[in-house]
């Protein structure tokens, strides 16, 4: 059972470039989300989805775009990368957010130069 | 403002010793409190979820306590092992529309031999 799979593990971008971080889960979870983790800060929610075709903004959505065409996949797009987006990005899924644990992927470490 | 504060920020203990990590929160309305373990370079993994009515929950050598009156939780680790070296993150879920998980900044535990 793979759980939550994120690709790539590492990425270096130049300012202004765009890219997509991939996230897939095989647990049939309706809820999926993206977080960023920066030194000295707690995990911060970027975007989330409660099912295919439904997405919403989290705490820090600016500069990021998401879509959810299937239950399994929830890609995160960086539209025009900025150095402030240098971070570790985690995708997480859950059966039911209020009552069930989040299952996290192992992260994508992104550096924007 | 909903906040989760963890202490200490970091901790070093000898293998075999016990330790206790603290979490104080100001989150309302409260739904549940979670503890996650995050190994270096990996995503967080759920240890426990506690609702308002639960004041103790164990997962192997990990025991979480919750005092909903004082809005405090602790994570006690018994007979520590080198593999317990990790960051421990306290997360509080607020009972409200949408997703509202408030993350603490974590306590970094180092277990030395």
PDB file of N, CA, C and O in Angstrom, chain B residues 20-27 30-35 48-57 63-75 90 92:
ATOM      1  N   UNK B  20       8.797  14.275  28.593  1.00  0.00           N
ATOM      2  CA  UNK B  20       7.439  14.782  28.391  1.00  0.00           C
ATOM      3  C   UNK B  20       7.494  16.068  27.591  1.00  0.00           C
ATOM      4  O   UNK B  20       8.252  16.988  27.919  1.00  0.00           O
ATOM      5  N   UNK B  21       6.694  16.114  26.550  1.00  0.00           N
ATOM      6  CA  UNK B  21       6.583  17.288  25.703  1.00  0.00           C
ATOM      7  C   UNK B  21       5.241  17.957  25.981  1.00  0.00           C
ATOM      8  O   UNK B  21       4.242  17.268  26.204  1.00  0.00           O
ATOM      9  N   UNK B  22       5.227  19.289  25.914  1.00  0.00           N
ATOM     10  CA  UNK B  22       4.029  20.033  26.274  1.00  0.00           C
ATOM     11  C   UNK B  22       3.400  20.730  25.077  1.00  0.00           C
ATOM     12  O   UNK B  22       4.090  21.144  24.136  1.00  0.00           O
ATOM     13  N   UNK B  23       2.082  20.880  25.149  1.00  0.00           N
ATOM     14  CA  UNK B  23       1.331  21.595  24.115  1.00  0.00           C
ATOM     15  C   UNK B  23       0.222  22.382  24.792  1.00  0.00           C
ATOM     16  O   UNK B  23      -0.605  21.796  25.497  1.00  0.00           O
ATOM     17  N   UNK B  24       0.213  23.694  24.601  1.00  0.00           N
ATOM     18  CA  UNK B  24      -0.862  24.550  25.097  1.00  0.00           C
ATOM     19  C   UNK B  24      -1.577  25.152  23.900  1.00  0.00           C
ATOM     20  O   UNK B  24      -0.934  25.541  22.930  1.00  0.00           O
ATOM     21  N   UNK B  25      -2.873  25.243  23.986  1.00  0.00           N
ATOM     22  CA  UNK B  25      -3.613  25.747  22.834  1.00  0.00           C
ATOM     23  C   UNK B  25      -4.696  26.730  23.243  1.00  0.00           C
ATOM     24  O   UNK B  25      -5.211  26.697  24.355  1.00  0.00           O
ATOM     25  N   UNK B  26      -4.984  27.622  22.316  1.00  0.00           N
ATOM     26  CA  UNK B  26      -6.122  28.522  22.471  1.00  0.00           C
ATOM     27  C   UNK B  26      -6.919  28.397  21.177  1.00  0.00           C
ATOM     28  O   UNK B  26      -6.792  29.220  20.270  1.00  0.00           O
ATOM     29  N   UNK B  27      -7.676  27.336  21.073  1.00  0.00           N
ATOM     30  CA  UNK B  27      -8.455  27.029  19.876  1.00  0.00           C
ATOM     31  C   UNK B  27      -9.901  26.825  20.293  1.00  0.00           C
ATOM     32  O   UNK B  27     -10.186  26.057  21.205  1.00  0.00           O
ATOM     33  N   UNK B  30     -13.215  23.713  20.169  1.00  0.00           N
ATOM     34  CA  UNK B  30     -12.277  22.591  20.095  1.00  0.00           C
ATOM     35  C   UNK B  30     -12.964  21.348  19.551  1.00  0.00           C
ATOM     36  O   UNK B  30     -14.106  21.037  19.912  1.00  0.00           O
ATOM     37  N   UNK B  31     -12.262  20.646  18.665  1.00  0.00           N
ATOM     38  CA  UNK B  31     -12.778  19.378  18.161  1.00  0.00           C
ATOM     39  C   UNK B  31     -11.906  18.214  18.639  1.00  0.00           C
ATOM     40  O   UNK B  31     -12.413  17.302  19.284  1.00  0.00           O
ATOM     41  N   UNK B  32     -10.632  18.230  18.310  1.00  0.00           N
ATOM     42  CA  UNK B  32      -9.723  17.190  18.787  1.00  0.00           C
ATOM     43  C   UNK B  32      -8.288  17.681  18.756  1.00  0.00           C
ATOM     44  O   UNK B  32      -7.992  18.733  18.185  1.00  0.00           O
ATOM     45  N   UNK B  33      -7.416  16.918  19.411  1.00  0.00           N
ATOM     46  CA  UNK B  33      -6.002  17.259  19.457  1.00  0.00           C
ATOM     47  C   UNK B  33      -5.207  16.058  18.982  1.00  0.00           C
ATOM     48  O   UNK B  33      -5.477  14.914  19.364  1.00  0.00           O
ATOM     49  N   UNK B  34      -4.213  16.334  18.148  1.00  0.00           N
ATOM     50  CA  UNK B  34      -3.421  15.274  17.534  1.00  0.00           C
ATOM     51  C   UNK B  34      -1.946  15.483  17.839  1.00  0.00           C
ATOM     52  O   UNK B  34      -1.485  16.610  17.908  1.00  0.00           O
ATOM     53  N   UNK B  35      -1.229  14.388  17.929  1.00  0.00           N
ATOM     54  CA  UNK B  35       0.224  14.410  17.991  1.00  0.00           C
ATOM     55  C   UNK B  35       0.762  13.654  16.783  1.00  0.00           C
ATOM     56  O   UNK B  35       0.297  12.560  16.466  1.00  0.00           O
ATOM     57  N   UNK B  48      -1.450   9.963  17.829  1.00  0.00           N
ATOM     58  CA  UNK B  48      -2.726   9.862  18.529  1.00  0.00           C
ATOM     59  C   UNK B  48      -3.670  10.974  18.085  1.00  0.00           C
ATOM     60  O   UNK B  48      -3.247  12.025  17.605  1.00  0.00           O
ATOM     61  N   UNK B  49      -4.964  10.716  18.247  1.00  0.00           N
ATOM     62  CA  UNK B  49      -6.001  11.745  18.138  1.00  0.00           C
ATOM     63  C   UNK B  49      -6.855  11.640  19.395  1.00  0.00           C
ATOM     64  O   UNK B  49      -7.293  10.543  19.748  1.00  0.00           O
ATOM     65  N   UNK B  50      -7.082  12.774  20.059  1.00  0.00           N
ATOM     66  CA  UNK B  50      -7.867  12.767  21.293  1.00  0.00           C
ATOM     67  C   UNK B  50      -9.018  13.752  21.178  1.00  0.00           C
ATOM     68  O   UNK B  50      -8.817  14.909  20.783  1.00  0.00           O
ATOM     69  N   UNK B  51     -10.194  13.301  21.512  1.00  0.00           N
ATOM     70  CA  UNK B  51     -11.347  14.179  21.518  1.00  0.00           C
ATOM     71  C   UNK B  51     -11.533  14.781  22.911  1.00  0.00           C
ATOM     72  O   UNK B  51     -10.824  14.430  23.854  1.00  0.00           O
ATOM     73  N   UNK B  52     -12.524  15.629  23.010  1.00  0.00           N
ATOM     74  CA  UNK B  52     -12.795  16.369  24.248  1.00  0.00           C
ATOM     75  C   UNK B  52     -12.972  15.433  25.441  1.00  0.00           C
ATOM     76  O   UNK B  52     -12.543  15.734  26.553  1.00  0.00           O
ATOM     77  N   UNK B  53     -13.580  14.297  25.204  1.00  0.00           N
ATOM     78  CA  UNK B  53     -13.930  13.407  26.319  1.00  0.00           C
ATOM     79  C   UNK B  53     -12.803  12.464  26.726  1.00  0.00           C
ATOM     80  O   UNK B  53     -12.903  11.768  27.733  1.00  0.00           O
ATOM     81  N   UNK B  54     -11.713  12.442  25.953  1.00  0.00           N
ATOM     82  CA  UNK B  54     -10.607  11.534  26.252  1.00  0.00           C
ATOM     83  C   UNK B  54      -9.515  12.301  26.967  1.00  0.00           C
ATOM     84  O   UNK B  54      -9.093  13.361  26.497  1.00  0.00           O
ATOM     85  N   UNK B  55      -9.014  11.768  28.075  1.00  0.00           N
ATOM     86  CA  UNK B  55      -7.925  12.471  28.729  1.00  0.00           C
ATOM     87  C   UNK B  55      -6.599  11.719  28.689  1.00  0.00           C
ATOM     88  O   UNK B  55      -5.562  12.269  29.060  1.00  0.00           O
ATOM     89  N   UNK B  56      -6.608  10.479  28.217  1.00  0.00           N
ATOM     90  CA  UNK B  56      -5.361   9.739  28.033  1.00  0.00           C
ATOM     91  C   UNK B  56      -5.502   8.799  26.849  1.00  0.00           C
ATOM     92  O   UNK B  56      -6.551   8.176  26.679  1.00  0.00           O
ATOM     93  N   UNK B  57      -4.415   8.720  26.077  1.00  0.00           N
ATOM     94  CA  UNK B  57      -4.413   7.781  24.956  1.00  0.00           C
ATOM     95  C   UNK B  57      -2.983   7.317  24.721  1.00  0.00           C
ATOM     96  O   UNK B  57      -2.061   8.133  24.708  1.00  0.00           O
ATOM     97  N   UNK B  63       2.411   8.118  25.272  1.00  0.00           N
ATOM     98  CA  UNK B  63       1.150   8.353  25.965  1.00  0.00           C
ATOM     99  C   UNK B  63       0.831   9.841  25.923  1.00  0.00           C
ATOM    100  O   UNK B  63       1.628  10.659  26.372  1.00  0.00           O
ATOM    101  N   UNK B  64      -0.328  10.155  25.359  1.00  0.00           N
ATOM    102  CA  UNK B  64      -0.766  11.542  25.298  1.00  0.00           C
ATOM    103  C   UNK B  64      -1.831  11.774  26.353  1.00  0.00           C
ATOM    104  O   UNK B  64      -2.658  10.900  26.615  1.00  0.00           O
ATOM    105  N   UNK B  65      -1.790  12.948  26.959  1.00  0.00           N
ATOM    106  CA  UNK B  65      -2.826  13.346  27.906  1.00  0.00           C
ATOM    107  C   UNK B  65      -3.448  14.647  27.430  1.00  0.00           C
ATOM    108  O   UNK B  65      -2.812  15.442  26.722  1.00  0.00           O
ATOM    109  N   UNK B  66      -4.684  14.848  27.813  1.00  0.00           N
ATOM    110  CA  UNK B  66      -5.394  16.062  27.424  1.00  0.00           C
ATOM    111  C   UNK B  66      -6.183  16.581  28.611  1.00  0.00           C
ATOM    112  O   UNK B  66      -6.930  15.828  29.250  1.00  0.00           O
ATOM    113  N   UNK B  67      -5.996  17.861  28.920  1.00  0.00           N
ATOM    114  CA  UNK B  67      -6.822  18.551  29.910  1.00  0.00           C
ATOM    115  C   UNK B  67      -7.561  19.658  29.172  1.00  0.00           C
ATOM    116  O   UNK B  67      -7.005  20.725  28.920  1.00  0.00           O
ATOM    117  N   UNK B  68      -8.822  19.381  28.819  1.00  0.00           N
ATOM    118  CA  UNK B  68      -9.584  20.338  28.020  1.00  0.00           C
ATOM    119  C   UNK B  68      -9.944  21.587  28.823  1.00  0.00           C
ATOM    120  O   UNK B  68     -10.200  22.640  28.247  1.00  0.00           O
ATOM    121  N   UNK B  69      -9.954  21.473  30.138  1.00  0.00           N
ATOM    122  CA  UNK B  69     -10.279  22.643  30.967  1.00  0.00           C
ATOM    123  C   UNK B  69      -9.158  23.668  30.926  1.00  0.00           C
ATOM    124  O   UNK B  69      -9.392  24.868  30.787  1.00  0.00           O
ATOM    125  N   UNK B  70      -7.916  23.189  31.052  1.00  0.00           N
ATOM    126  CA  UNK B  70      -6.772  24.105  31.025  1.00  0.00           C
ATOM    127  C   UNK B  70      -6.184  24.263  29.623  1.00  0.00           C
ATOM    128  O   UNK B  70      -5.265  25.044  29.420  1.00  0.00           O
ATOM    129  N   UNK B  71      -6.724  23.512  28.671  1.00  0.00           N
ATOM    130  CA  UNK B  71      -6.279  23.573  27.280  1.00  0.00           C
ATOM    131  C   UNK B  71      -4.795  23.225  27.174  1.00  0.00           C
ATOM    132  O   UNK B  71      -3.999  23.950  26.560  1.00  0.00           O
ATOM    133  N   UNK B  72      -4.456  22.100  27.796  1.00  0.00           N
ATOM    134  CA  UNK B  72      -3.083  21.630  27.763  1.00  0.00           C
ATOM    135  C   UNK B  72      -3.058  20.155  27.404  1.00  0.00           C
ATOM    136  O   UNK B  72      -3.944  19.381  27.783  1.00  0.00           O
ATOM    137  N   UNK B  73      -2.007  19.782  26.691  1.00  0.00           N
ATOM    138  CA  UNK B  73      -1.774  18.377  26.378  1.00  0.00           C
ATOM    139  C   UNK B  73      -0.296  18.080  26.584  1.00  0.00           C
ATOM    140  O   UNK B  73       0.559  18.979  26.499  1.00  0.00           O
ATOM    141  N   UNK B  74      -0.011  16.831  26.863  1.00  0.00           N
ATOM    142  CA  UNK B  74       1.380  16.421  26.962  1.00  0.00           C
ATOM    143  C   UNK B  74       1.564  15.100  26.227  1.00  0.00           C
ATOM    144  O   UNK B  74       0.618  14.323  26.079  1.00  0.00           O
ATOM    145  N   UNK B  75       2.774  14.886  25.754  1.00  0.00           N
ATOM    146  CA  UNK B  75       3.150  13.618  25.135  1.00  0.00           C
ATOM    147  C   UNK B  75       4.314  13.056  25.931  1.00  0.00           C
ATOM    148  O   UNK B  75       5.375  13.665  25.999  1.00  0.00           O
ATOM    149  N   UNK B  90       2.234  19.062  17.642  1.00  0.00           N
ATOM    150  CA  UNK B  90       0.892  19.078  18.223  1.00  0.00           C
ATOM    151  C   UNK B  90      -0.033  19.831  17.263  1.00  0.00           C
ATOM    152  O   UNK B  90       0.328  20.912  16.766  1.00  0.00           O
ATOM    153  N   UNK B  92      -4.170  20.998  16.670  1.00  0.00           N
ATOM    154  CA  UNK B  92      -5.512  21.082  17.244  1.00  0.00           C
ATOM    155  C   UNK B  92      -6.511  21.353  16.130  1.00  0.00           C
ATOM    156  O   UNK B  92      -6.291  22.222  15.282  1.00  0.00           O
TER     157      UNK B  92
END
